[in-house]
Coordinates of C-alpha atoms in Angstrom, one line a residue:
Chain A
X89 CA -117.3 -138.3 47.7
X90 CA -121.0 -138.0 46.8
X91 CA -123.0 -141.3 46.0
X92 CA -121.5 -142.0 42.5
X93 CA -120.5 -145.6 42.6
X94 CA -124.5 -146.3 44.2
X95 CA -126.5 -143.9 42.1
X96 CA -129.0 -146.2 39.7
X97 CA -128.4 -145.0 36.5
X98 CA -130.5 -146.0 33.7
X99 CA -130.3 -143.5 30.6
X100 CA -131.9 -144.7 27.4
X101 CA -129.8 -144.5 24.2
X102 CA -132.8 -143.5 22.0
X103 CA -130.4 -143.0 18.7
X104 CA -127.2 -144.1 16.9
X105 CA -125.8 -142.2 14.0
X106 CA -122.5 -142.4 12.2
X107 CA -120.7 -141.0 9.0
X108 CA -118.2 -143.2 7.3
X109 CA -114.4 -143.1 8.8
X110 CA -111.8 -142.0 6.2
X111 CA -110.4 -139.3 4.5
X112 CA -113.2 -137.6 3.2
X113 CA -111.8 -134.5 1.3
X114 CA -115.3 -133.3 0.2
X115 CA -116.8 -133.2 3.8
X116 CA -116.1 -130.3 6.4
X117 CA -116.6 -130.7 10.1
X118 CA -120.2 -129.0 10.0
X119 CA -121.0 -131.5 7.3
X120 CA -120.5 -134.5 9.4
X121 CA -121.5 -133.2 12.6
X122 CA -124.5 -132.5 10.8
X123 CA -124.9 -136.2 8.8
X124 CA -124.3 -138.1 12.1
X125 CA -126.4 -135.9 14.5
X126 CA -129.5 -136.1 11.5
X127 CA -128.9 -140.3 11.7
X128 CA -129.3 -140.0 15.4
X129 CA -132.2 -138.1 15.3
X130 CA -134.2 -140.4 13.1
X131 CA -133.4 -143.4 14.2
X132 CA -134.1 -142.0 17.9
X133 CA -137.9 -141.5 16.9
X134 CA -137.8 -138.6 18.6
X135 CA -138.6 -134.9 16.8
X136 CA -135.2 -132.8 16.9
X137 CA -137.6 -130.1 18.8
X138 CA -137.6 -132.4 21.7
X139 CA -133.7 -132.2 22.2
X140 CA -133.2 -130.0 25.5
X141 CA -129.4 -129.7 25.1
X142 CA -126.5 -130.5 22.3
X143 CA -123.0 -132.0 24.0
X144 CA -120.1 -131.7 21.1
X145 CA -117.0 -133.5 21.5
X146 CA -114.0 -132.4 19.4
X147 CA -110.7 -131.6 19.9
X148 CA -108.7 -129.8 17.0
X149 CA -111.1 -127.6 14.9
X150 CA -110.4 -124.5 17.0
X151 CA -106.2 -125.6 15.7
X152 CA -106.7 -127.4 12.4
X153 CA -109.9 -125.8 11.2
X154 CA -110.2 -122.2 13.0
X155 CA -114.0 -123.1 14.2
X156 CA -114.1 -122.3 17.8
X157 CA -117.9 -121.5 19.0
X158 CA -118.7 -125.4 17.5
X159 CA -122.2 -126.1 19.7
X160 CA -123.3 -123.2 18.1
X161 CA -122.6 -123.7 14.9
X162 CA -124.0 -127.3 15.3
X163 CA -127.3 -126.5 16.6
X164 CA -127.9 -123.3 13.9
X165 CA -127.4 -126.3 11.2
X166 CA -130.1 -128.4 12.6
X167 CA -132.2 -125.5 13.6
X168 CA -132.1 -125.6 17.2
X169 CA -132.0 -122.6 19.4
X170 CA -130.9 -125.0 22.8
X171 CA -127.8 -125.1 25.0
X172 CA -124.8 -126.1 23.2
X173 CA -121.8 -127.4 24.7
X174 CA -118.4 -128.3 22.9
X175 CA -116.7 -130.9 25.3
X176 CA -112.6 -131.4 25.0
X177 CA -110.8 -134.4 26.9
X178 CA -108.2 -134.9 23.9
X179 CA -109.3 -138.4 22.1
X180 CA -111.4 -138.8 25.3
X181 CA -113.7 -136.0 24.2
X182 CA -116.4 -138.4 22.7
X183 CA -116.6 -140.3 25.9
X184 CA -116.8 -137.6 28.1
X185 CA -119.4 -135.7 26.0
X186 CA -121.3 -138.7 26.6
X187 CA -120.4 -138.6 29.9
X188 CA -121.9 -134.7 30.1
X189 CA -124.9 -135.8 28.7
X190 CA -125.5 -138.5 31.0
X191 CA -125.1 -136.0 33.8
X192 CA -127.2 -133.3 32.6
X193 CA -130.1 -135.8 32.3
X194 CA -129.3 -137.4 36.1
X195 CA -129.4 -134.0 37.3
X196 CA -133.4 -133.5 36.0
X197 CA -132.6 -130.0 34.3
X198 CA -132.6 -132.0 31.0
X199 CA -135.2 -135.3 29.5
X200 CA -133.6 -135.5 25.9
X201 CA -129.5 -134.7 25.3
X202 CA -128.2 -135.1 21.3
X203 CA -124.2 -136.0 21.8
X204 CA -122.0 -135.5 18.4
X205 CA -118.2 -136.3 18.3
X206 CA -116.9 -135.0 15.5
X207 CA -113.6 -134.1 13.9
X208 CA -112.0 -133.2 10.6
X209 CA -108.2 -134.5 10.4
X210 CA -107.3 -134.9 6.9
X211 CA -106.5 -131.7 5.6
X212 CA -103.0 -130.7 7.0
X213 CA -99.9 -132.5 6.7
X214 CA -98.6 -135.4 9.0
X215 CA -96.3 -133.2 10.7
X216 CA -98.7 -130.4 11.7
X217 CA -101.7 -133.1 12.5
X218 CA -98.8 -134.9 14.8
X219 CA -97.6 -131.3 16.4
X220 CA -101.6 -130.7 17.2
X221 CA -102.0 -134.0 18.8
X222 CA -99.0 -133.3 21.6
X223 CA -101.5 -130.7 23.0
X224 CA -102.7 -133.6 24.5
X225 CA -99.0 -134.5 26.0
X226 CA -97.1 -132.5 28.5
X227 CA -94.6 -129.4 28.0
X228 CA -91.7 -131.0 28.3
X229 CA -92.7 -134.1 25.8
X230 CA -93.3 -131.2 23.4
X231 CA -89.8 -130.1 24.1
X232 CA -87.9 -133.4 23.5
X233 CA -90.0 -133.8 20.4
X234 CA -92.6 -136.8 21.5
X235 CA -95.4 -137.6 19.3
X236 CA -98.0 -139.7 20.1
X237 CA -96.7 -142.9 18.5
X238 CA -93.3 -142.3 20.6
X239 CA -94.9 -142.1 24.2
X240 CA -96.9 -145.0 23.3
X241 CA -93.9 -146.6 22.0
X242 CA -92.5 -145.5 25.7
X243 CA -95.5 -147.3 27.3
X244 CA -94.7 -150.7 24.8
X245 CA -90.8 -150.7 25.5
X246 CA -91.1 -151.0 29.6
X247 CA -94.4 -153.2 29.0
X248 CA -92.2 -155.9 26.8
X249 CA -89.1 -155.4 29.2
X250 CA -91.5 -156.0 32.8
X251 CA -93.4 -159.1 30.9
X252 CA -91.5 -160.4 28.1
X253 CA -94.5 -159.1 25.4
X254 CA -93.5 -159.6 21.7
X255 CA -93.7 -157.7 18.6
X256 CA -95.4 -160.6 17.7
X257 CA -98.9 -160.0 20.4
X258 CA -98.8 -156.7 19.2
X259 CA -99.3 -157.2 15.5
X260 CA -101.7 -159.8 16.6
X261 CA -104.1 -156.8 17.9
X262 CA -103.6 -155.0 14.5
X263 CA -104.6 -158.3 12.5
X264 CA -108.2 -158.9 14.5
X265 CA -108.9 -155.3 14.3
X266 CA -108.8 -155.5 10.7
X267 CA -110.7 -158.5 10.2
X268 CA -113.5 -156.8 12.3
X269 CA -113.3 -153.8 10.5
X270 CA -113.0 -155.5 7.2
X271 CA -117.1 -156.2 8.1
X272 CA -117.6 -153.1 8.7
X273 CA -118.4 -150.8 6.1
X274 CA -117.9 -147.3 7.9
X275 CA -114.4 -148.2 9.0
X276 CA -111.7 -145.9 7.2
X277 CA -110.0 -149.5 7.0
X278 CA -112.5 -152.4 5.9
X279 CA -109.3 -155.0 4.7
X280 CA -107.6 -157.6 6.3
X281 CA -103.8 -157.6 7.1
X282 CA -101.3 -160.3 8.3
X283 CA -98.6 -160.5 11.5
X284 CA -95.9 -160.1 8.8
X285 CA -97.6 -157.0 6.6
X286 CA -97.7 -155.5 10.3
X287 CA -94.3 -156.5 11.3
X288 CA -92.8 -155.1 7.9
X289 CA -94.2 -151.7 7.8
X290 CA -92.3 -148.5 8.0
X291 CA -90.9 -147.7 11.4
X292 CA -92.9 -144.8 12.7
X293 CA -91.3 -144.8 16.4
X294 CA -89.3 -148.0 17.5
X295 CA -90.6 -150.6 18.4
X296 CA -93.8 -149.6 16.5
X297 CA -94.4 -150.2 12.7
X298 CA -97.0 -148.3 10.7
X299 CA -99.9 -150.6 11.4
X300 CA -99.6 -150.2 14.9
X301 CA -101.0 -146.8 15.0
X302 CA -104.7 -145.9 14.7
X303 CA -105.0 -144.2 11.5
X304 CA -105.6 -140.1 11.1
X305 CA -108.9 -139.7 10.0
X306 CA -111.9 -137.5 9.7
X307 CA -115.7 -138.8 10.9
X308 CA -118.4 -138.7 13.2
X309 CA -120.7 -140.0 15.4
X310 CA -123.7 -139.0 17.5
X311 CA -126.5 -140.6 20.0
X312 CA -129.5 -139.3 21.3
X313 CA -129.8 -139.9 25.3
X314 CA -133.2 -139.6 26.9
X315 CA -134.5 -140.7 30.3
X316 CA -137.3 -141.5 29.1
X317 CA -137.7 -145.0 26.6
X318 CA -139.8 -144.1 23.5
X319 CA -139.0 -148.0 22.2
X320 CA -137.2 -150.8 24.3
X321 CA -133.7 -150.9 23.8
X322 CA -130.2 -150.1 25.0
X323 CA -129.3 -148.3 27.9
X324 CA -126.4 -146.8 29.9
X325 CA -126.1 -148.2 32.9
X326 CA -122.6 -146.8 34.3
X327 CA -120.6 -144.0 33.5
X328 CA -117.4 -143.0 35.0
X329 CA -114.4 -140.9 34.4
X330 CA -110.7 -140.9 36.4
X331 CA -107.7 -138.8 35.5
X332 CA -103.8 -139.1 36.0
X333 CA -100.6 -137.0 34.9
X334 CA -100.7 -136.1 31.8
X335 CA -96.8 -136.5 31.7
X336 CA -95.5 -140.1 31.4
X337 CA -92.4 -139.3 33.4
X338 CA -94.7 -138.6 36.5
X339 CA -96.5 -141.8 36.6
X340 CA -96.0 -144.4 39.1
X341 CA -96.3 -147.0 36.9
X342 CA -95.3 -147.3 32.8
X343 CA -96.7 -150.8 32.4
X344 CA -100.6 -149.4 33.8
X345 CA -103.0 -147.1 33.0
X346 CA -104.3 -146.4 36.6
X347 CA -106.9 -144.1 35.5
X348 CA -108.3 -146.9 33.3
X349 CA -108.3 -149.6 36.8
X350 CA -110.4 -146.6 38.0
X351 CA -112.6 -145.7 35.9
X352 CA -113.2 -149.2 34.8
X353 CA -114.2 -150.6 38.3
X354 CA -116.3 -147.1 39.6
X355 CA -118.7 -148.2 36.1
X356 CA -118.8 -151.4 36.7
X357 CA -119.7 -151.1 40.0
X358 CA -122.6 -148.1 39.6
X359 CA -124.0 -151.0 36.4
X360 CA -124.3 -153.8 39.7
X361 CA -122.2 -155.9 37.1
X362 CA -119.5 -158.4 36.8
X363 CA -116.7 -158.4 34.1
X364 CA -118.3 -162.1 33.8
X365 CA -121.2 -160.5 32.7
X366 CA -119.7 -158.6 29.6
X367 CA -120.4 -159.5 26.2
X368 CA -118.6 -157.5 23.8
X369 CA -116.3 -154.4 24.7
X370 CA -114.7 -152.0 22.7
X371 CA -111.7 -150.4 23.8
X372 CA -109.4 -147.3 22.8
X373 CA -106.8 -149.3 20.5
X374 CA -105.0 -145.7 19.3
X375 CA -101.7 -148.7 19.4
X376 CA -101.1 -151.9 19.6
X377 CA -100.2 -151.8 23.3
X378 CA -102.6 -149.9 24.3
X379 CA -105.5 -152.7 23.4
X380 CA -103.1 -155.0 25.5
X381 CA -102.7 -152.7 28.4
X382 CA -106.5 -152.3 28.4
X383 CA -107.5 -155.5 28.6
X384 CA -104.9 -156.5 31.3
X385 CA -106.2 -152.7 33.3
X386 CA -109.9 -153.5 33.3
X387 CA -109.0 -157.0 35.0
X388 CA -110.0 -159.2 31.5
X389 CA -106.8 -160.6 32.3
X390 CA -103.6 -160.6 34.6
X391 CA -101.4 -157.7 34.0
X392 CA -98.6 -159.2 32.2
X393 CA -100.7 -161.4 30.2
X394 CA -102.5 -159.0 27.4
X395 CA -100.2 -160.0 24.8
X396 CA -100.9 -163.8 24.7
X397 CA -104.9 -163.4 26.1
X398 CA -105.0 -161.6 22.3
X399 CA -102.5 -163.6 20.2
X400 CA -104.5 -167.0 21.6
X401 CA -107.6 -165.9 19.5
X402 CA -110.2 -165.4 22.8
X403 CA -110.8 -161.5 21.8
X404 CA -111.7 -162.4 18.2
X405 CA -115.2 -162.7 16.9
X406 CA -116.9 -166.1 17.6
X407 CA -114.6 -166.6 20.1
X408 CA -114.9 -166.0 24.3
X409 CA -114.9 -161.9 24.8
X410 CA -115.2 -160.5 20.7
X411 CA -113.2 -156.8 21.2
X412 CA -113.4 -154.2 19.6
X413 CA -115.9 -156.2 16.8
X414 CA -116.4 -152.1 14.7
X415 CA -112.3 -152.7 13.6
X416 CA -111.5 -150.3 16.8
X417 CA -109.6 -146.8 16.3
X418 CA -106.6 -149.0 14.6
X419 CA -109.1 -149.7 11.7
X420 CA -112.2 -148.5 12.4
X421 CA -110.5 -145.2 12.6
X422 CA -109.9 -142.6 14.8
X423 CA -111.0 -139.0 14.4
X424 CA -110.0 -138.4 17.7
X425 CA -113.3 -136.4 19.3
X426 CA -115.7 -139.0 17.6
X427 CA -114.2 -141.9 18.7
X428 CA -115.6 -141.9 22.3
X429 CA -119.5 -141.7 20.9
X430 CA -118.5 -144.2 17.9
X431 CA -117.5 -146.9 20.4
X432 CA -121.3 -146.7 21.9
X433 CA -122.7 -146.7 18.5
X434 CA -120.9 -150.4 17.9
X435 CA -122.2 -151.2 21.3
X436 CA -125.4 -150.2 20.6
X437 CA -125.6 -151.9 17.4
X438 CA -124.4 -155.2 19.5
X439 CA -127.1 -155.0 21.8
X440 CA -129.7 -154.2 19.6
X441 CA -128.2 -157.2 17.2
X442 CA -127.9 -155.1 14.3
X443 CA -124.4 -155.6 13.8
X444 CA -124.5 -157.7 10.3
X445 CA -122.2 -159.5 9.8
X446 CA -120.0 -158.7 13.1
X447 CA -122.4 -159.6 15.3
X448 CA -121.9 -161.3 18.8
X449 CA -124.2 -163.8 19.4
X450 CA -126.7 -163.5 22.9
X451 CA -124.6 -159.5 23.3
X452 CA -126.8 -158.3 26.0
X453 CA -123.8 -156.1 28.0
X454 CA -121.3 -153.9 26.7
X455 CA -117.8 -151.9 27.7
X456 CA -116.7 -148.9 26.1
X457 CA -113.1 -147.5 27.1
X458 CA -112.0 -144.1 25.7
X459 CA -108.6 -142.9 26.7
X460 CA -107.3 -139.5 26.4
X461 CA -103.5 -138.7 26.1
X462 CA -101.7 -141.6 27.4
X463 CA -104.1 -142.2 30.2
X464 CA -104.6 -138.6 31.2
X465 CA -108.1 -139.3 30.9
X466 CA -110.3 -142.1 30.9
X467 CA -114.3 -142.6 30.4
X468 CA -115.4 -145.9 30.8
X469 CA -119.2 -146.7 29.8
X470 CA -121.4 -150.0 30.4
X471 CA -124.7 -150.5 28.5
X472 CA -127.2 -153.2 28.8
X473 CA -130.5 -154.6 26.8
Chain B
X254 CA -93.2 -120.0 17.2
X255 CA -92.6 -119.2 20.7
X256 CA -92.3 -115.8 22.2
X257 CA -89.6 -114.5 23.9
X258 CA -91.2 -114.6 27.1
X259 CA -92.5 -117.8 26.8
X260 CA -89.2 -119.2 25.6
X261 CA -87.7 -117.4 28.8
X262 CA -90.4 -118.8 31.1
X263 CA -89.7 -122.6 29.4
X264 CA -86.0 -122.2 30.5
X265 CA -85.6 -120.3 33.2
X266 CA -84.6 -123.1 35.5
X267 CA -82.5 -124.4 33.2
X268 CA -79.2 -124.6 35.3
X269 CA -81.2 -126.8 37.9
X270 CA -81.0 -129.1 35.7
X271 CA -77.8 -129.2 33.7
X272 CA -75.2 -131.8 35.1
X273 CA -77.6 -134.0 36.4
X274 CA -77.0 -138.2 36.3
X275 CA -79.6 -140.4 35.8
X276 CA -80.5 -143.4 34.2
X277 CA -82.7 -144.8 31.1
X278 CA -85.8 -146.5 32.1
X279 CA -87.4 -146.3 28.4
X280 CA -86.1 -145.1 25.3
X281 CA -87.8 -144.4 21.3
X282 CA -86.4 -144.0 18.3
X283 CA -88.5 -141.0 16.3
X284 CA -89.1 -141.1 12.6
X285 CA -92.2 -139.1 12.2
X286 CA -91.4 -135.9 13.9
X287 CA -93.4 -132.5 14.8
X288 CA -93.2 -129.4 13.6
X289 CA -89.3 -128.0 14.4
X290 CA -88.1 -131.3 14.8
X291 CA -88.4 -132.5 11.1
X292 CA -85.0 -132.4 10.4
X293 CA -83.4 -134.3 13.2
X294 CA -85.3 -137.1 12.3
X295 CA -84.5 -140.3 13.1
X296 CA -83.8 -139.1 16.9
X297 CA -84.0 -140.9 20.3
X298 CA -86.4 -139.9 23.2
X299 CA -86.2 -141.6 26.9
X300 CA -87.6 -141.3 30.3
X301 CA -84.7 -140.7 32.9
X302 CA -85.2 -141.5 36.3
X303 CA -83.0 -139.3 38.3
X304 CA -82.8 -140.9 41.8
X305 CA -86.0 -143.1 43.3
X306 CA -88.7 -140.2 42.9
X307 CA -87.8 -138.0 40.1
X308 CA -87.8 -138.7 36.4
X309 CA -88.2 -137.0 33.2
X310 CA -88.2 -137.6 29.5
X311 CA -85.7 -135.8 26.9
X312 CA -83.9 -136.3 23.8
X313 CA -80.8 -138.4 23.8
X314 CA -78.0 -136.6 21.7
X315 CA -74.3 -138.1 20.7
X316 CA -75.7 -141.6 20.6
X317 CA -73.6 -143.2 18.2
X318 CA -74.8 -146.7 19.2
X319 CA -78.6 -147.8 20.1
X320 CA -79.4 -147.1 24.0
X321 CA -79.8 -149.7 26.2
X322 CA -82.4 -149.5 29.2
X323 CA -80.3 -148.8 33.1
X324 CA -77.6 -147.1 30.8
X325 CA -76.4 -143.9 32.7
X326 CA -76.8 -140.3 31.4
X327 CA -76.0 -136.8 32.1
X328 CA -78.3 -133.7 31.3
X329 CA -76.9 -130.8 28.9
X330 CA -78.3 -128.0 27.7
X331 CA -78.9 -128.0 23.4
X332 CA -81.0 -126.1 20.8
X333 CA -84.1 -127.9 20.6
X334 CA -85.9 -128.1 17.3
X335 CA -85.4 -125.6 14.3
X336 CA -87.1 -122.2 14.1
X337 CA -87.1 -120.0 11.3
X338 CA -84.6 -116.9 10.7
X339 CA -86.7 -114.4 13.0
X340 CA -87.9 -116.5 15.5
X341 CA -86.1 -117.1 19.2
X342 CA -83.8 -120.2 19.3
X343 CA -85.2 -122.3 21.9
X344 CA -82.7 -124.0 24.2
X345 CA -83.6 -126.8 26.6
X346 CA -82.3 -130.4 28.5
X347 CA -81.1 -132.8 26.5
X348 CA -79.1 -136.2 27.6
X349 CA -75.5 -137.5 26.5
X350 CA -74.0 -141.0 27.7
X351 CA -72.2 -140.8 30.9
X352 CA -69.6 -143.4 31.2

């Protein structure tokens, strides 16, 4: 393997831009592509005739909105005539868009990358948005009718059986996720809930309630990544992708994303950093279990012990290690291609400490996790002030 | 909807895998189903581990009761989903309770 893990990597994030999470009946893909990558571009500084290249994550328009082609169409509507690239990693998209960009730039052929996730889920009804997420999932979980919810719901059912985690932990991730997002007025979700609104919910895929699912919902986001700094700020210090089966059945382990372990250490490592060092992390929260599995995969805590680490309080804001401060996808949102590029906007609003009213105090290094499937993929980013 | 070549190419190997005894290692209960599968719902959904090495995940049918996790099964072959009047009915592996 070439020199990833040493490489020094230090790619500015010159812009953060954002649409509001939700569903937004009067806005089309194009229309907030166009509103987040505009954002970005302004706040970056930088004249849009500087961008070399457009990276744009999304998943289901060619399915859900019959727009294939979509770096083209993004770049006629900002009047830009440059490489355009649409990126697709499932709900990893986002962070492996970001990932592109970041290579492109390393490699020299490129000074100035705009990356937009983007994605339009609201318009079709729950059972066609749920048949066009299983092209994430493998053959044969399409054929014994799996959703999303149910092979997550596969992942929760060995995880409480190996280590004796409760309903209870996992309704404890839904309840700080709200109260983050209920500060945060982009999130598709800005209310608080309780353990027992959680708990009581409809039954979407035993053992999982409503509220432990990351909502379906239409948004996006978009950065500007430059190697050269115009102003002082955030930058991306490590960036690192591992995959696994894209079939549950095949894994070694149903308690562990591997590819998270991976990708989580080969960042960490190529940053020079410790997970001591980390201020504020956001991670890919699509379930309940999956924010527990996370933490206990990218070594916050012993596997086993993500359930109580959360339900204790010491991932909450104003407490040890704040996750997921923007609500995460379960109420942040999650239109699924954005989500990956929204997680370093949050980050980059941490570090920056423009936050409001979320903000973590002395932020000066971030984690973003992004997972695709069930751990199919997984793009790990670190950024520092 | 599925072609007939597809459909063929889905269960060609089918009668590898009919008979076959395994056991649950994690099971679901669906209530918000896909396209085709809208009408079974509620319906279970396990991982099977057939031997040390080799699992896979199906639909459990003829569960009158709520499975449990090590409970044995055997693989049979079952419609799976609904199509529409003109389409191809799709067979596949499905799993009953072997006692």
């Amino acid at each position: 393997m070439r020199n990833e893990q040493t490489m020094s990597m230090k790619i500015n994030v010159q812009g953060i831009g954002m649409t509001k999470f939700g569903e937004l009946w009067d806005r089309d893909v194009v229309d907030l592509a166009q509103e987040a990558a505009k954002k970005a571009i302004l706040d970056s500084g930088i004249s849009a005739q500087k961008i070399d290249a457009v990276f744009v994550a999304n998943m289901l328009s060619s399915k859900l909105g019959n727009q294939d082609h979509l770096g083209a169409v993004i770049t006629s509507q900002l009047g830009l005539s440059v490489p355009a690239v649409r990126v697709e990693g499932a709900c990893a998209s986002g962070g492996l868009a970001i990932h592109q960009g970041v290579q492109a730039i390393l490699s020299g052929l490129y000074e100035t990358v705009l990356v937009v996730g983007v994605e339009k889920m609201t318009d079709v009804s729950s059972c066609e948005i749920t048949t066009a997420l299983m092209g994430a999932g493998a053959e044969e979980e399409r054929m014994a009718g799996l959703t999303f919810p149910g092979l997550y719901a596969l992942l929760a059912r060995c995880h409480m059986e190996a280590y004796g985690t409760t309903r209870e932990h996992m309704a404890a991730v839904a309840v700080k996720n709200h109260f983050h997002a209920s500060m945060n007025d982009h999130a598709h979700f800005p209310f608080e809930v309780t353990v027992e609104k959680v708990l009581r919910s409809a039954s979407i895929s035993f053992p999982f309630t409503l509220f432990d699912a990351s909502p379906i919902s239409d948004g996006a986001a978009a950065v500007v990544l430059s190697k050269k700094s115009v102003k002082k700020g955030v930058c991306i210090t490590g960036s690192a992708v591992a995959t696994d089966t894209i079939g549950l059945a095949a894994r070694k382990s149903l308690t562990t994303l591997t590819a998270t372990a991976i990708a989580g250490e080969k960042a960490r490592k190529q940053a020079g950093i410790l997970l001591s060092d980390i201020d504020v992390v956001e991670v890919h929260d699509c379930f309940t279990i999956a924010e527990i599995m996370a933490m206990e995969d990218l070594g916050f805590c012993q596997k086993g012990e993500g359930g109580e680490f959360i339900a204790s309080g010491h991932t909450r804001l104003g407490n040890k290690m704040p996750v997921n401060t923007s609500g995460g996808l379960k109420a942040c949102g999650h239109p699924v291609a954005a989500t990956g590029v929204k997680q370093i906007v949050e980050v980059v609003h941490q570090l920056r400490k423009t936050a409001g009213d979320r903000q973590v105090k002395g932020a000066k290094v971030g984690l973003t996790h992004n997972v695709g499937g069930t751990g199919g993929t997984v793009v790990v980013h670190i950024l520092q002030i | 909807m599925i072609s007939s070549v597809t459909n063929w190419r889905q269960t060609k190997d089918i009668y590898v895998k009919v008979g076959k005894v395994g056991k649950i290692i994690s099971w679901t209960k669906i209530f918000v189903a896909p396209t085709g599968f809208e009408n079974d719902v509620p319906y279970y959904v396990a991982i099977i581990e057939f031997g040390k090495e080799k699992r896979n995940t199906m639909q459990l049918v003829d569960f009158d009761k709520e499975p449990s996790l090590g409970q044995n099964v055997i693989t049979v072959v079952r419609r799976i989903g609904k199509q529409k009047p003109a389409e191809v009915i799709q067979y596949g592996i499905k799993a009953k309770l072997y006692e």
